[in-house]
mmCIF file of C-alpha atoms and ligand atoms in Angstrom:
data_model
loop_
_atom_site.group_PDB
_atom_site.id
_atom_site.type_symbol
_atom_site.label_atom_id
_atom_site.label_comp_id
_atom_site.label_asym_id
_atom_site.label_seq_id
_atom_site.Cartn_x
_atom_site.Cartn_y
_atom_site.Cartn_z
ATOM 1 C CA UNK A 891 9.848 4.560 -25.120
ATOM 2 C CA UNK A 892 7.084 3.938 -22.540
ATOM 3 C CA UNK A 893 7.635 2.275 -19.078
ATOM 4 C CA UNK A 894 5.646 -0.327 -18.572
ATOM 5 C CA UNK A 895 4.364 -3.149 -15.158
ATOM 6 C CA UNK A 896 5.744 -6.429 -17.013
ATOM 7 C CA UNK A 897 5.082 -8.602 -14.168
ATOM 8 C CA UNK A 898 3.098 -8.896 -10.790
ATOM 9 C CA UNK A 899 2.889 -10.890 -7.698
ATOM 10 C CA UNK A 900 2.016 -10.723 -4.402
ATOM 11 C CA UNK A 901 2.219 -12.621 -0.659
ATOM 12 C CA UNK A 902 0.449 -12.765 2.634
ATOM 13 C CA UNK A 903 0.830 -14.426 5.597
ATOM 14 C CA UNK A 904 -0.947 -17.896 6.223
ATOM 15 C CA UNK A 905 -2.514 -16.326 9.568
ATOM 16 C CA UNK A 906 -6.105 -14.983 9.180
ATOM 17 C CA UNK A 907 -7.227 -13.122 12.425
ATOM 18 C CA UNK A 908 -10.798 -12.341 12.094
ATOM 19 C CA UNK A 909 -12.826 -9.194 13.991
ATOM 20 C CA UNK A 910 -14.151 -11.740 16.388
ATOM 21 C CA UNK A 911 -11.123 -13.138 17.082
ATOM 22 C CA UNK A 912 -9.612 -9.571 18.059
ATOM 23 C CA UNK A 913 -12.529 -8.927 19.707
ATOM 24 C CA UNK A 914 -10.838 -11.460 22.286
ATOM 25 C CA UNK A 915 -7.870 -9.245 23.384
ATOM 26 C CA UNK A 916 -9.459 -6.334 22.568
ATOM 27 C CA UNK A 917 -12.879 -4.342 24.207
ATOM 28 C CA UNK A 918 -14.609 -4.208 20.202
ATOM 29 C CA UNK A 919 -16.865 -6.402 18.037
ATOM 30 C CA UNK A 920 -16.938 -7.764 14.889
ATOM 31 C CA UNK A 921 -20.192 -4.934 13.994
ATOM 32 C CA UNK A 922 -18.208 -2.396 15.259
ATOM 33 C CA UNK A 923 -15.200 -3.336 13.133
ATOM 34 C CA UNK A 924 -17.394 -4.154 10.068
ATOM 35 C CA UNK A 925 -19.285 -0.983 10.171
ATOM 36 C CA UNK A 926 -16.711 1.677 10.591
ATOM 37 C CA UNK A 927 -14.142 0.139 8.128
ATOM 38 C CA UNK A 928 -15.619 -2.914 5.935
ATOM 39 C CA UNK A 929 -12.929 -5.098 7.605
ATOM 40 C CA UNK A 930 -13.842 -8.660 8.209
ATOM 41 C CA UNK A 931 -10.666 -9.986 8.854
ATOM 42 C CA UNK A 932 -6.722 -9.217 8.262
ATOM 43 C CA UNK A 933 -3.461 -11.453 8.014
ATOM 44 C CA UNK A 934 -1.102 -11.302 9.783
ATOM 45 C CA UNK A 935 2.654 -12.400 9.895
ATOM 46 C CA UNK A 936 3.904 -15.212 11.957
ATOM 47 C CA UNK A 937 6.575 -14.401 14.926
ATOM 48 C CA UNK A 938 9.607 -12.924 13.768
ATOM 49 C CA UNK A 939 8.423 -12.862 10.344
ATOM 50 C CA UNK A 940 9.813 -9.524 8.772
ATOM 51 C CA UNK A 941 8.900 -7.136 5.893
ATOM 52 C CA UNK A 942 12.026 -8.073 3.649
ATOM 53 C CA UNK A 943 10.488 -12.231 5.078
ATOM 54 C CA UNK A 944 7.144 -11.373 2.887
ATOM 55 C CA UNK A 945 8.664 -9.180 0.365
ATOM 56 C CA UNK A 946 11.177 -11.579 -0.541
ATOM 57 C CA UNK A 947 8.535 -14.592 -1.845
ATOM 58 C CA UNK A 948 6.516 -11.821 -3.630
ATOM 59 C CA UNK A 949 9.702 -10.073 -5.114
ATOM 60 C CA UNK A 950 10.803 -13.845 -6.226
ATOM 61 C CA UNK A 951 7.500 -14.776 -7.507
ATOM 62 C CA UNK A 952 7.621 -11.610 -9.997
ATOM 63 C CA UNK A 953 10.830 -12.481 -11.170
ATOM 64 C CA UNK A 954 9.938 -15.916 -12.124
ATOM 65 C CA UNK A 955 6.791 -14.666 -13.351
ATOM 66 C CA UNK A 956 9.058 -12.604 -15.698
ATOM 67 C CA UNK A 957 11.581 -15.154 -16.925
ATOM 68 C CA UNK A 958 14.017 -12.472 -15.411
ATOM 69 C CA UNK A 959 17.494 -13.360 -14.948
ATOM 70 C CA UNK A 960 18.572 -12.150 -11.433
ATOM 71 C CA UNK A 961 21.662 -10.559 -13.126
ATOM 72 C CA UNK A 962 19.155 -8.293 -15.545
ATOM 73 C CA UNK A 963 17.801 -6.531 -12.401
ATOM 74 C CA UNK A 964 18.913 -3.201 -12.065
ATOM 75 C CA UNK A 965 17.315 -1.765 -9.103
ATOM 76 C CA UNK A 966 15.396 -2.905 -5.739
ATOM 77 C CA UNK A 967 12.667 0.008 -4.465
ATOM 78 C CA UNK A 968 11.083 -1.275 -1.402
ATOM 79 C CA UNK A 969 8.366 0.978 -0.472
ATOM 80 C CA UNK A 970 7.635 0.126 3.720
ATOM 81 C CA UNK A 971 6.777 2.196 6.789
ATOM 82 C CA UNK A 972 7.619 -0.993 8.274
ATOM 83 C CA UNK A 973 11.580 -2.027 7.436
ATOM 84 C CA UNK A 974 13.249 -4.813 8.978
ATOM 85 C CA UNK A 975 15.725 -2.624 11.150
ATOM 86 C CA UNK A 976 15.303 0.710 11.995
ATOM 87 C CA UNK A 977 16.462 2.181 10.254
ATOM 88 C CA UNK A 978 19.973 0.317 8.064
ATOM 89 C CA UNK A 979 20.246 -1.332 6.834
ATOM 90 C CA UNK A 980 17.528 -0.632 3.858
ATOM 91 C CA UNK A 981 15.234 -3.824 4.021
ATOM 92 C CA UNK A 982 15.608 -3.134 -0.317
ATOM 93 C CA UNK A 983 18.991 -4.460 0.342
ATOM 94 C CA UNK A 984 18.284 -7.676 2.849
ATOM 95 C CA UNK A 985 15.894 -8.186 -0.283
ATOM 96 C CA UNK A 986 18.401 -7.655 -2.817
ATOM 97 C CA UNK A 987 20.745 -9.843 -0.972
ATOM 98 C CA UNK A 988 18.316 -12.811 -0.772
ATOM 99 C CA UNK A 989 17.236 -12.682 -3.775
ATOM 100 C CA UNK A 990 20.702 -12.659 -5.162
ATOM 101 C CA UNK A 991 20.325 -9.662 -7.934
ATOM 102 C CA UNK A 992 23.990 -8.915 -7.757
ATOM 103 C CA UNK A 993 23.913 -6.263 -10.349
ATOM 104 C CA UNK A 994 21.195 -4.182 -8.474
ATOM 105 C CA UNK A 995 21.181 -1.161 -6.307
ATOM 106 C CA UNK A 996 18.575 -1.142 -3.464
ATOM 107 C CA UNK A 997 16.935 1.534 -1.758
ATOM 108 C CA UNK A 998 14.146 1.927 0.647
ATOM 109 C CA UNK A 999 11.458 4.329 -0.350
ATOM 110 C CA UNK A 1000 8.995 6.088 2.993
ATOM 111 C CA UNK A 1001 5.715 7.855 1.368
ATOM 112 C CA UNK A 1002 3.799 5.713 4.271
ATOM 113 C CA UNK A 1003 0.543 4.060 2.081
ATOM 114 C CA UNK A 1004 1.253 5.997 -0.898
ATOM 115 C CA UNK A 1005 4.447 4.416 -1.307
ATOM 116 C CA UNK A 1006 3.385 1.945 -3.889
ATOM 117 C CA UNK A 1007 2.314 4.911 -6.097
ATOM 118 C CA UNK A 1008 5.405 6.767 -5.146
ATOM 119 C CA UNK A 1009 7.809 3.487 -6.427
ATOM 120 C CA UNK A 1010 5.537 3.171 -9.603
ATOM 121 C CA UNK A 1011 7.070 6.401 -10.898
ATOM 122 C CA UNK A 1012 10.097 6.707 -9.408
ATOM 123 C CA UNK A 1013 10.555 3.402 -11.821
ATOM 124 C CA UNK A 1014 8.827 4.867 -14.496
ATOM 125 C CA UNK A 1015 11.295 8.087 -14.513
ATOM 126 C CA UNK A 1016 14.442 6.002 -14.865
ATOM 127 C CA UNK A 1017 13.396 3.302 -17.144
ATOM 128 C CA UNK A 1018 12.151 6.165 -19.542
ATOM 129 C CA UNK A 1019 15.483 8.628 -18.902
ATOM 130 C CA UNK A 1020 17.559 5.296 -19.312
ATOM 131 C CA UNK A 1021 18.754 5.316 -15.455
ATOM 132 C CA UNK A 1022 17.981 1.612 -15.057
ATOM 133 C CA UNK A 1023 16.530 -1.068 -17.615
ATOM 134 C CA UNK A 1024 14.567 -3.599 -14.996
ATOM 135 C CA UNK A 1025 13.607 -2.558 -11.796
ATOM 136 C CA UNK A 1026 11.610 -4.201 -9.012
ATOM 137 C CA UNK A 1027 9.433 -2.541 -6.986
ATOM 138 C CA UNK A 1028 8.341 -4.114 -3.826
ATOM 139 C CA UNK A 1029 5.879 -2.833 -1.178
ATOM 140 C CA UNK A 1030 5.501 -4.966 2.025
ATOM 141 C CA UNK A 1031 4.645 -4.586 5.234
ATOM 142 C CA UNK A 1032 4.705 -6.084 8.873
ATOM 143 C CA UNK A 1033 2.342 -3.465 10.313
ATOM 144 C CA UNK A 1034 1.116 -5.724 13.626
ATOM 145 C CA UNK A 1035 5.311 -4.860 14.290
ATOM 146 C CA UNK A 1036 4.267 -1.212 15.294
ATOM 147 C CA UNK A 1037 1.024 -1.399 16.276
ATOM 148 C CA UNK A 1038 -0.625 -0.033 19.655
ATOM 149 C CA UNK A 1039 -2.501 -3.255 20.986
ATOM 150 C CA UNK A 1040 -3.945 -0.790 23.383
ATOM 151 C CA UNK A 1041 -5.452 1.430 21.363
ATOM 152 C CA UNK A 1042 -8.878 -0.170 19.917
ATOM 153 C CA UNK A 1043 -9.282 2.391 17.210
ATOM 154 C CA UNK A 1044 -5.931 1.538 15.248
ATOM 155 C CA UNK A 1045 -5.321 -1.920 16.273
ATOM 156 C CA UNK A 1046 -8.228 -3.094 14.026
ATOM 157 C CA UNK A 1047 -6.916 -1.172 11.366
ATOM 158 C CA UNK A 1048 -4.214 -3.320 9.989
ATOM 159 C CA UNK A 1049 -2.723 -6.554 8.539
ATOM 160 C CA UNK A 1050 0.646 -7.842 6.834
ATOM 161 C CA UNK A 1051 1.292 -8.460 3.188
ATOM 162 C CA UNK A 1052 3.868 -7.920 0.399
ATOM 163 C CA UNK A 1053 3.053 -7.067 -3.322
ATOM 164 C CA UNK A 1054 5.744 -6.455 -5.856
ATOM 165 C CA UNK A 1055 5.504 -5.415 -9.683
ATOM 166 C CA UNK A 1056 8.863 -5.281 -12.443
ATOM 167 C CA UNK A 1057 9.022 -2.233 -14.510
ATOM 168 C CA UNK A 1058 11.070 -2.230 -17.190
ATOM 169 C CA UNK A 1059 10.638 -0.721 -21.120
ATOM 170 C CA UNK A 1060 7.241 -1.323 -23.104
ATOM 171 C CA UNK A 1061 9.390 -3.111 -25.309
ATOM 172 C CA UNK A 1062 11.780 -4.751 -23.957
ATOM 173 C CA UNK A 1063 10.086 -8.031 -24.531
ATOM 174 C CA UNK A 1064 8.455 -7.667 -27.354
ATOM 175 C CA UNK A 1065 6.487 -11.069 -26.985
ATOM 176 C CA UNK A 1066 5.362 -9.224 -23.875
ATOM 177 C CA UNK A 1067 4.577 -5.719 -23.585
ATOM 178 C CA UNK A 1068 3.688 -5.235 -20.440
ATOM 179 C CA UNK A 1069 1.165 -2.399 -18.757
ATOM 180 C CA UNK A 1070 2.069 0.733 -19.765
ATOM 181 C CA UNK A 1071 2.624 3.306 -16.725
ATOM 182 C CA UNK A 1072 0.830 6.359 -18.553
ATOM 183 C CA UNK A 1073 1.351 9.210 -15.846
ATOM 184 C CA UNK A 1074 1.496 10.045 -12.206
ATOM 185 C CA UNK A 1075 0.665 12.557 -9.820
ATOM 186 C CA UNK A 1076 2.172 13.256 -6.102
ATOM 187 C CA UNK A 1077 1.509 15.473 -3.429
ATOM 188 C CA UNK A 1078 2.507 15.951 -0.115
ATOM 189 C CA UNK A 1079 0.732 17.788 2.762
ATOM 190 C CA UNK A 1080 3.124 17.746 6.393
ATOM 191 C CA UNK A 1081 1.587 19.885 7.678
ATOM 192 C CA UNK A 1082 -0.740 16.752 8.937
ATOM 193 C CA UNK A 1083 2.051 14.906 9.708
ATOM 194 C CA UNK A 1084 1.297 14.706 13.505
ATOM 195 C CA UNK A 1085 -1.719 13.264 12.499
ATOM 196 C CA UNK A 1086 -0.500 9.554 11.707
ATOM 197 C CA UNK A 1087 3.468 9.677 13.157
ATOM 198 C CA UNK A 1088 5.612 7.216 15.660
ATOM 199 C CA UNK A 1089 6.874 9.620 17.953
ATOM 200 C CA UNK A 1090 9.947 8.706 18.999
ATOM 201 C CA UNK A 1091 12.849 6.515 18.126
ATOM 202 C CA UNK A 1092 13.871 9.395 15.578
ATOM 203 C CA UNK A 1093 16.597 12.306 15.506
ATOM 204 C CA UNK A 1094 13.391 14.444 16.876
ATOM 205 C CA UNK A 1095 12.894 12.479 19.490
ATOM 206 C CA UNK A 1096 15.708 9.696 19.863
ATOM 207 C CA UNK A 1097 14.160 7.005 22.851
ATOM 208 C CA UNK A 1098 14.960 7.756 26.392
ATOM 209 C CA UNK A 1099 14.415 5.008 29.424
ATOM 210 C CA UNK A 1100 12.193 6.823 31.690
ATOM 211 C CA UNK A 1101 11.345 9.830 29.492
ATOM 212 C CA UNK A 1102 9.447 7.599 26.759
ATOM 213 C CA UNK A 1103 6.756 4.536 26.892
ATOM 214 C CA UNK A 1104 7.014 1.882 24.645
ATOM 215 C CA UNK A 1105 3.682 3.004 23.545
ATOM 216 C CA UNK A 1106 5.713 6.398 21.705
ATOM 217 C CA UNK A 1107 7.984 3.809 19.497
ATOM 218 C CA UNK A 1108 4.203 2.570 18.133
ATOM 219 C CA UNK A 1109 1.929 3.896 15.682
ATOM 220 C CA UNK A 1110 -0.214 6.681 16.564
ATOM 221 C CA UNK A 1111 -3.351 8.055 14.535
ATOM 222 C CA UNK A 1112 -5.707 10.825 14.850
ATOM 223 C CA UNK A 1113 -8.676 9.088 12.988
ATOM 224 C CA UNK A 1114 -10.481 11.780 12.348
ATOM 225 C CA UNK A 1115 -8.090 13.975 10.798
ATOM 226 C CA UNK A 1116 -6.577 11.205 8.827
ATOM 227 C CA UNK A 1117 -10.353 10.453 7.625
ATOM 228 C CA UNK A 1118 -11.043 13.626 5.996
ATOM 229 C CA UNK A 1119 -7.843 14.107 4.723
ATOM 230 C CA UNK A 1120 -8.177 10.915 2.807
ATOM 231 C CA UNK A 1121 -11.629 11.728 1.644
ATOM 232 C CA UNK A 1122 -9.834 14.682 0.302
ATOM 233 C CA UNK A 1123 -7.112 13.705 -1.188
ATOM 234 C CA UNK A 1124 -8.769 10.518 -3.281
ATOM 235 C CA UNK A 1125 -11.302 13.272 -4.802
ATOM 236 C CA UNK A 1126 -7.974 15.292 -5.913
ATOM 237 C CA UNK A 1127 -5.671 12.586 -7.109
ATOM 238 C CA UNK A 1128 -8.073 11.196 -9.062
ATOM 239 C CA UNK A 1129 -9.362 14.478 -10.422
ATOM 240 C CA UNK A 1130 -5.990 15.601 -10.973
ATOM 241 C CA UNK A 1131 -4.571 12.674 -12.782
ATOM 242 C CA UNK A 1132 -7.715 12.113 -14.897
ATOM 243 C CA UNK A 1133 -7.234 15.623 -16.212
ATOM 244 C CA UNK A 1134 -3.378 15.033 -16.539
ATOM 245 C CA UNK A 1135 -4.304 12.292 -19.153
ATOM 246 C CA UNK A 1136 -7.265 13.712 -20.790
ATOM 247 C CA UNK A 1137 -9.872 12.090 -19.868
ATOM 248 C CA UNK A 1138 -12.800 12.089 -16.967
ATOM 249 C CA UNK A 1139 -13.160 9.846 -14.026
ATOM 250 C CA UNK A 1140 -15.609 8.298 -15.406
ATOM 251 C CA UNK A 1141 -14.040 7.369 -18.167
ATOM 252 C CA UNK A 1142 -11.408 5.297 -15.832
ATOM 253 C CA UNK A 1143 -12.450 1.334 -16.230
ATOM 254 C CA UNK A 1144 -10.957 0.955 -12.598
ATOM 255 C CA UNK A 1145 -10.125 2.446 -9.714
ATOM 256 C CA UNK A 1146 -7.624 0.908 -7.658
ATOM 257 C CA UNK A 1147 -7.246 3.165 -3.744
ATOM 258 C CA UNK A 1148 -5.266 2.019 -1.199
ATOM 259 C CA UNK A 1149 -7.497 -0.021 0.926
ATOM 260 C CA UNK A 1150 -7.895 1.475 3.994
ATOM 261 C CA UNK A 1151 -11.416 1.901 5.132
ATOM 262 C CA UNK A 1152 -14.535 0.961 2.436
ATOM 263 C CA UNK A 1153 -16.109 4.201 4.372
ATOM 264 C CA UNK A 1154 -13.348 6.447 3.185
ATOM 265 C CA UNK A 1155 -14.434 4.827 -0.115
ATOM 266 C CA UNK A 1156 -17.990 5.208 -0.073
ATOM 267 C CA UNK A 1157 -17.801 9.570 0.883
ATOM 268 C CA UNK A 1158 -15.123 10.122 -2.038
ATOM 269 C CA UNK A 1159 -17.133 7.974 -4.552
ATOM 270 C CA UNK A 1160 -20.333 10.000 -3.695
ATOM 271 C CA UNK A 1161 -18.375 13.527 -3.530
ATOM 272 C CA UNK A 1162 -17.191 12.354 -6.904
ATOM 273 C CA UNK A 1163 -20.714 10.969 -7.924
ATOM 274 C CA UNK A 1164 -18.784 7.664 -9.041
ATOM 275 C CA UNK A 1165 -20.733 4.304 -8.342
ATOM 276 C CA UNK A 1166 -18.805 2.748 -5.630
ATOM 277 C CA UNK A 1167 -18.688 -0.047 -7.548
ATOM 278 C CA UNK A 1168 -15.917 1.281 -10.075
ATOM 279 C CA UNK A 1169 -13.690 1.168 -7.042
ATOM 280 C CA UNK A 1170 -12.065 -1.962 -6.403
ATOM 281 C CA UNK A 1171 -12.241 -2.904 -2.524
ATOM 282 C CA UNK A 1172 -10.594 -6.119 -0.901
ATOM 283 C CA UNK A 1173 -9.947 -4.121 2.785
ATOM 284 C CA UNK A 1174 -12.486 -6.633 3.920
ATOM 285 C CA UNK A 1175 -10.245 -9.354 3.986
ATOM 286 C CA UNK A 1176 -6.727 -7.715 4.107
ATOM 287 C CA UNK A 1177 -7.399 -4.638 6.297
ATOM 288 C CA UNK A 1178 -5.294 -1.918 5.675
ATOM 289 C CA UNK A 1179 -1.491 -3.131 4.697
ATOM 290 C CA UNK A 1180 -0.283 0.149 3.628
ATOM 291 C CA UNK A 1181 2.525 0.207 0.796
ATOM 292 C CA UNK A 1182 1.209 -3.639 -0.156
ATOM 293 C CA UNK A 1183 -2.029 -2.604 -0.149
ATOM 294 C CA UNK A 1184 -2.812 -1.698 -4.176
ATOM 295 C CA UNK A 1185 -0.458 -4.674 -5.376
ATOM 296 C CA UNK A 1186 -2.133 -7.131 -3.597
ATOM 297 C CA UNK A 1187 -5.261 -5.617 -4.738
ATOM 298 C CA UNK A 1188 -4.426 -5.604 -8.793
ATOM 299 C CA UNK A 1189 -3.277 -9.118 -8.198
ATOM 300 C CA UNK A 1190 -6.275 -9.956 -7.042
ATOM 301 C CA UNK A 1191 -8.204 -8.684 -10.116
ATOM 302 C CA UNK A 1192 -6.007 -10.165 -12.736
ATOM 303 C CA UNK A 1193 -6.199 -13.762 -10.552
ATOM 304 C CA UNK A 1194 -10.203 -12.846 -10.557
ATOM 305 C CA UNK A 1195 -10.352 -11.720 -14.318
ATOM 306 C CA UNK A 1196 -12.172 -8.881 -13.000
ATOM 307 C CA UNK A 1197 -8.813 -6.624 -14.784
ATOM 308 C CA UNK A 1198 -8.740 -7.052 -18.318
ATOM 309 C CA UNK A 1199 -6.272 -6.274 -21.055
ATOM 310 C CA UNK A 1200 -7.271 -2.727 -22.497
ATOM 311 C CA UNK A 1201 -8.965 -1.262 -19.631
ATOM 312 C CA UNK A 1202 -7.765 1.400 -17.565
ATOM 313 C CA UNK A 1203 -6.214 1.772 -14.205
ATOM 314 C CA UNK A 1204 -6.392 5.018 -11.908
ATOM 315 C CA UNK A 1205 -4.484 3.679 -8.705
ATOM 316 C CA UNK A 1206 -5.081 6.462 -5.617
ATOM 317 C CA UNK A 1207 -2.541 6.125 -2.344
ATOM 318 C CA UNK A 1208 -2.903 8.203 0.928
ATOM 319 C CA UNK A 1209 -1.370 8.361 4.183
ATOM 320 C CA UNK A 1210 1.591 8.968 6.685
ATOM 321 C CA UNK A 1211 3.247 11.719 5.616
ATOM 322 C CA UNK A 1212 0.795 12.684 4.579
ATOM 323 C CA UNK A 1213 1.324 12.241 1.286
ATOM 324 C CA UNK A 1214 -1.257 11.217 -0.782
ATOM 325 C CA UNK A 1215 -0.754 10.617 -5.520
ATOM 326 C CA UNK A 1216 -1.485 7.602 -7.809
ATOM 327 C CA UNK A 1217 -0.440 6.371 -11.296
ATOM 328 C CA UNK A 1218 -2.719 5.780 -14.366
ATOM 329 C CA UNK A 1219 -1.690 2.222 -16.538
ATOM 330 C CA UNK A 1220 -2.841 0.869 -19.534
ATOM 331 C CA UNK A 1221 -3.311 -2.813 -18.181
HETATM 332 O O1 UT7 B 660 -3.754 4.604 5.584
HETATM 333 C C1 UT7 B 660 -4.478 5.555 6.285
HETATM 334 C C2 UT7 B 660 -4.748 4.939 7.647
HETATM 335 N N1 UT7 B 660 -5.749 5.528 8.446
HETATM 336 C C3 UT7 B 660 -7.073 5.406 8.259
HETATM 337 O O2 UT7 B 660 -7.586 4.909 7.299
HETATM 338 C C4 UT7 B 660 -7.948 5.878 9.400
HETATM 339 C C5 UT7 B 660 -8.989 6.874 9.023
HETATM 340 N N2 UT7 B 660 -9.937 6.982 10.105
HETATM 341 C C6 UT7 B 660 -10.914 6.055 10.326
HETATM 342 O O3 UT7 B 660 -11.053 5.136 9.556
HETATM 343 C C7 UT7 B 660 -11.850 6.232 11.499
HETATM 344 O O4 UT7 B 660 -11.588 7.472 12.115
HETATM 345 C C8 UT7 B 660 -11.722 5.098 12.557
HETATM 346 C C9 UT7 B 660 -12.252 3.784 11.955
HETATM 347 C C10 UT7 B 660 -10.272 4.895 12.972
HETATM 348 C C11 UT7 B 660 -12.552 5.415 13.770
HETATM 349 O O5 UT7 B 660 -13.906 5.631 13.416
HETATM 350 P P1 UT7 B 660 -14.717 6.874 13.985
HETATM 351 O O6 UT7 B 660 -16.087 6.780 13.484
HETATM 352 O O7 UT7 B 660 -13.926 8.115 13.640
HETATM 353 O O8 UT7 B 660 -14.712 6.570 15.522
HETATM 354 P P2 UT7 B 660 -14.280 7.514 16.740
HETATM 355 O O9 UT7 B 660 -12.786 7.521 16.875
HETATM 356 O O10 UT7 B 660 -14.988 8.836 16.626
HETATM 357 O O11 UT7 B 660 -14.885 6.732 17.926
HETATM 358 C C12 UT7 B 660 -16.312 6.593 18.091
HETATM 359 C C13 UT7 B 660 -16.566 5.714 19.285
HETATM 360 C C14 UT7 B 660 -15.764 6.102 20.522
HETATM 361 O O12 UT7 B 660 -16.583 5.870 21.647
HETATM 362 P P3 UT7 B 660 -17.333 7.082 22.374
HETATM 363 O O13 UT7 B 660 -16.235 8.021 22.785
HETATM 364 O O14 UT7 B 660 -18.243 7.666 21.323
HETATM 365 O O15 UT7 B 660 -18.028 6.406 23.496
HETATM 366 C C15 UT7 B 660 -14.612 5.141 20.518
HETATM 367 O O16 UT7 B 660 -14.106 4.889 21.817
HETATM 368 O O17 UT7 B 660 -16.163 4.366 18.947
HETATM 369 C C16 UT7 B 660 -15.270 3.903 19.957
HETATM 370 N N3 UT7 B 660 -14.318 2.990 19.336
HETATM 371 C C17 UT7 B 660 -14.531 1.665 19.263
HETATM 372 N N4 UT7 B 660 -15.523 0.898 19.728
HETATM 373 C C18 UT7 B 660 -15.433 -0.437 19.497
HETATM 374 C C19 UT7 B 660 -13.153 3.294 18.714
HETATM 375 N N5 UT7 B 660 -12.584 2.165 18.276
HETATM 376 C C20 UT7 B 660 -13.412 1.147 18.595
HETATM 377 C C21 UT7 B 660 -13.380 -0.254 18.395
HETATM 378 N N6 UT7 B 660 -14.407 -0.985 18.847
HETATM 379 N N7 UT7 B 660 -12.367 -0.858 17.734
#
């Protein structure tokens, strides 16, 4: 019995904030933005408007998509770096509350942009060793909720969105079979943590008045670092999991990375002498949303048609952590 992505949906924010519009608050420019990251513009979530808020209406919107009786629901996996509390209750249990799966457990998973990838085979393990029948993966994220508005070289960086898949067995509908998740590969390297971290707030570090700015509870980036880590570790999760299922990158109909920075893109295509164009890039109008970033990207493909039944699917995450890993699917 094979594991399999039986339904997907996604939701962002009604707010589009474009570079020139940033470029308001912030010292930068729209060709600045544009030509270090392919960014154009990013959503971004209204006032109080929370990660479990977005999550929810994509979560729902798979369900329906399904048929799926809330009751059939076995677990909630919500991958976020940003949860609604900090840090319980799990926002995979607000979620599983609102949506009213009574018969689910819910946990919150942190791999930081990789997450997605991360939740794809944590699902796929216990639907195929019989540890849950439906699960529902969610990734969302509030990102403008952590980020640095005085920093100019991460506050571009970033929007909000929510994408969220159900995993259940190949054939558990058979008038539906689904999108079979083939294999997965994940690595971590902390030794970069520092690299992309929010300093304090944690057991390391727990907030002090007077000791810590508000600026420490924020995210904080090393660029650089995180640049060439993630040129890195795209050229060895996709060389690693192509090998894994016997076959060469190019081979691969589509790859799906997290969408970060169409730069980061560009140097691992060329390292792997892929055309760019087998990558699948929306960062221009979504920024980088971390864990919602690949859902909202395949959803856009199958709404496009660019995705079609029968091809394949190398997904690539990277990130805080860092951890970096993706999944291959028959779509
Ligand atoms: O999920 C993973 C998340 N992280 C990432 O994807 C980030 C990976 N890193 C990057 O994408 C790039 O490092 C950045 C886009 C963040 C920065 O690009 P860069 O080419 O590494 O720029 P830099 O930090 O070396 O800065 C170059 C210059 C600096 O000016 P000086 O010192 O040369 O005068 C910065 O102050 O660009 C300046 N700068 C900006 N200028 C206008 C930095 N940010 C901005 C800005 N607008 N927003």
């Amino acid at each position: 019995m094979k594991a399999a992505i039986t339904s997907l949906a996604c939701h962002v924010p009604e707010r589009i904030v474009t570079n020139d519009e940033l470029a308001q608050k912030v010292e930068t420019s729209d060709e600045w933005i544009y030509s270090h990251t392919g960014i154009r513009e990013r959503r971004y979530a209204a006032p109080g408007e929370s990660a479990s808020d977005l999550g929810v209406i994509a979560g729902r919107r798979a369900l329906e998509q399904a048929h799926a009786d809330p009751d059939s629901i076995d677990l909630v996996i919500c991958a976020t770096s940003t949860p609604d509390y900090l840090t319980f209750p799990a926002t995979a249990c607000v979620i599983q509350d609102r949506l009213g799966l009574s018969n689910a457990g819910a946990f919150d998973l942190q791999a930081g942009c990789t997450g997605f990838a991360y939740g794809v085979e944590m699902a796929r393990s216990l639907v195929e060793a019989g540890g849950a029948g439906r699960v529902l993966l969610i990734g969302t994220e509030v990102l403008t909720s952590i980020t640095n508005w005085e920093d100019r070289a991460t506050c571009i960086l970033f929007g909000d969105g929510a994408g969220a898949v159900l995993v259940e067995a190949s054939d558990a509908d058979r008038a539906r079979t689904g999108h079979t998740i083939v294999a997965s590969w994940l690595r971590s390297k902390g030794s970069g943590g520092p690299a992309l971290i929010r300093q304090a707030g944690g057991s390391r570090e727990p907030f002090e008045d007077g000791r810590h700015a508000a600026r420490d509870l924020l995210l904080a980036m090393n660029g650089k670092q995180v640049y060439l880590f993630a040129v890195d570790a795209i050229v060895q999760t996709i060389t690693a999991l192509s090998e894994r299922v016997g076959k060469t990158p190019d081979d691969v109909d589509w790859i799906v990375p997290h969408q970060a920075n169409s730069r980061i893109i560009e140097a691992a295509a060329k390292r792997l002498r892929l055309p760019v164009e087998r990558f699948y890039l929306n960062v221009d109008r979504y920024a980088n949303t971390s864990a919602a970033s690949i859902p909202i990207a395949l959803e856009e493909m199958v709404s496009t048609g660019a995705l079609k039944s029968g091809q394949t699917v190398l997904t690539v995450g990277f990130g805080a952590g860092l951890t970096y890993g993706g999944n291959v699917l028959d779509w």
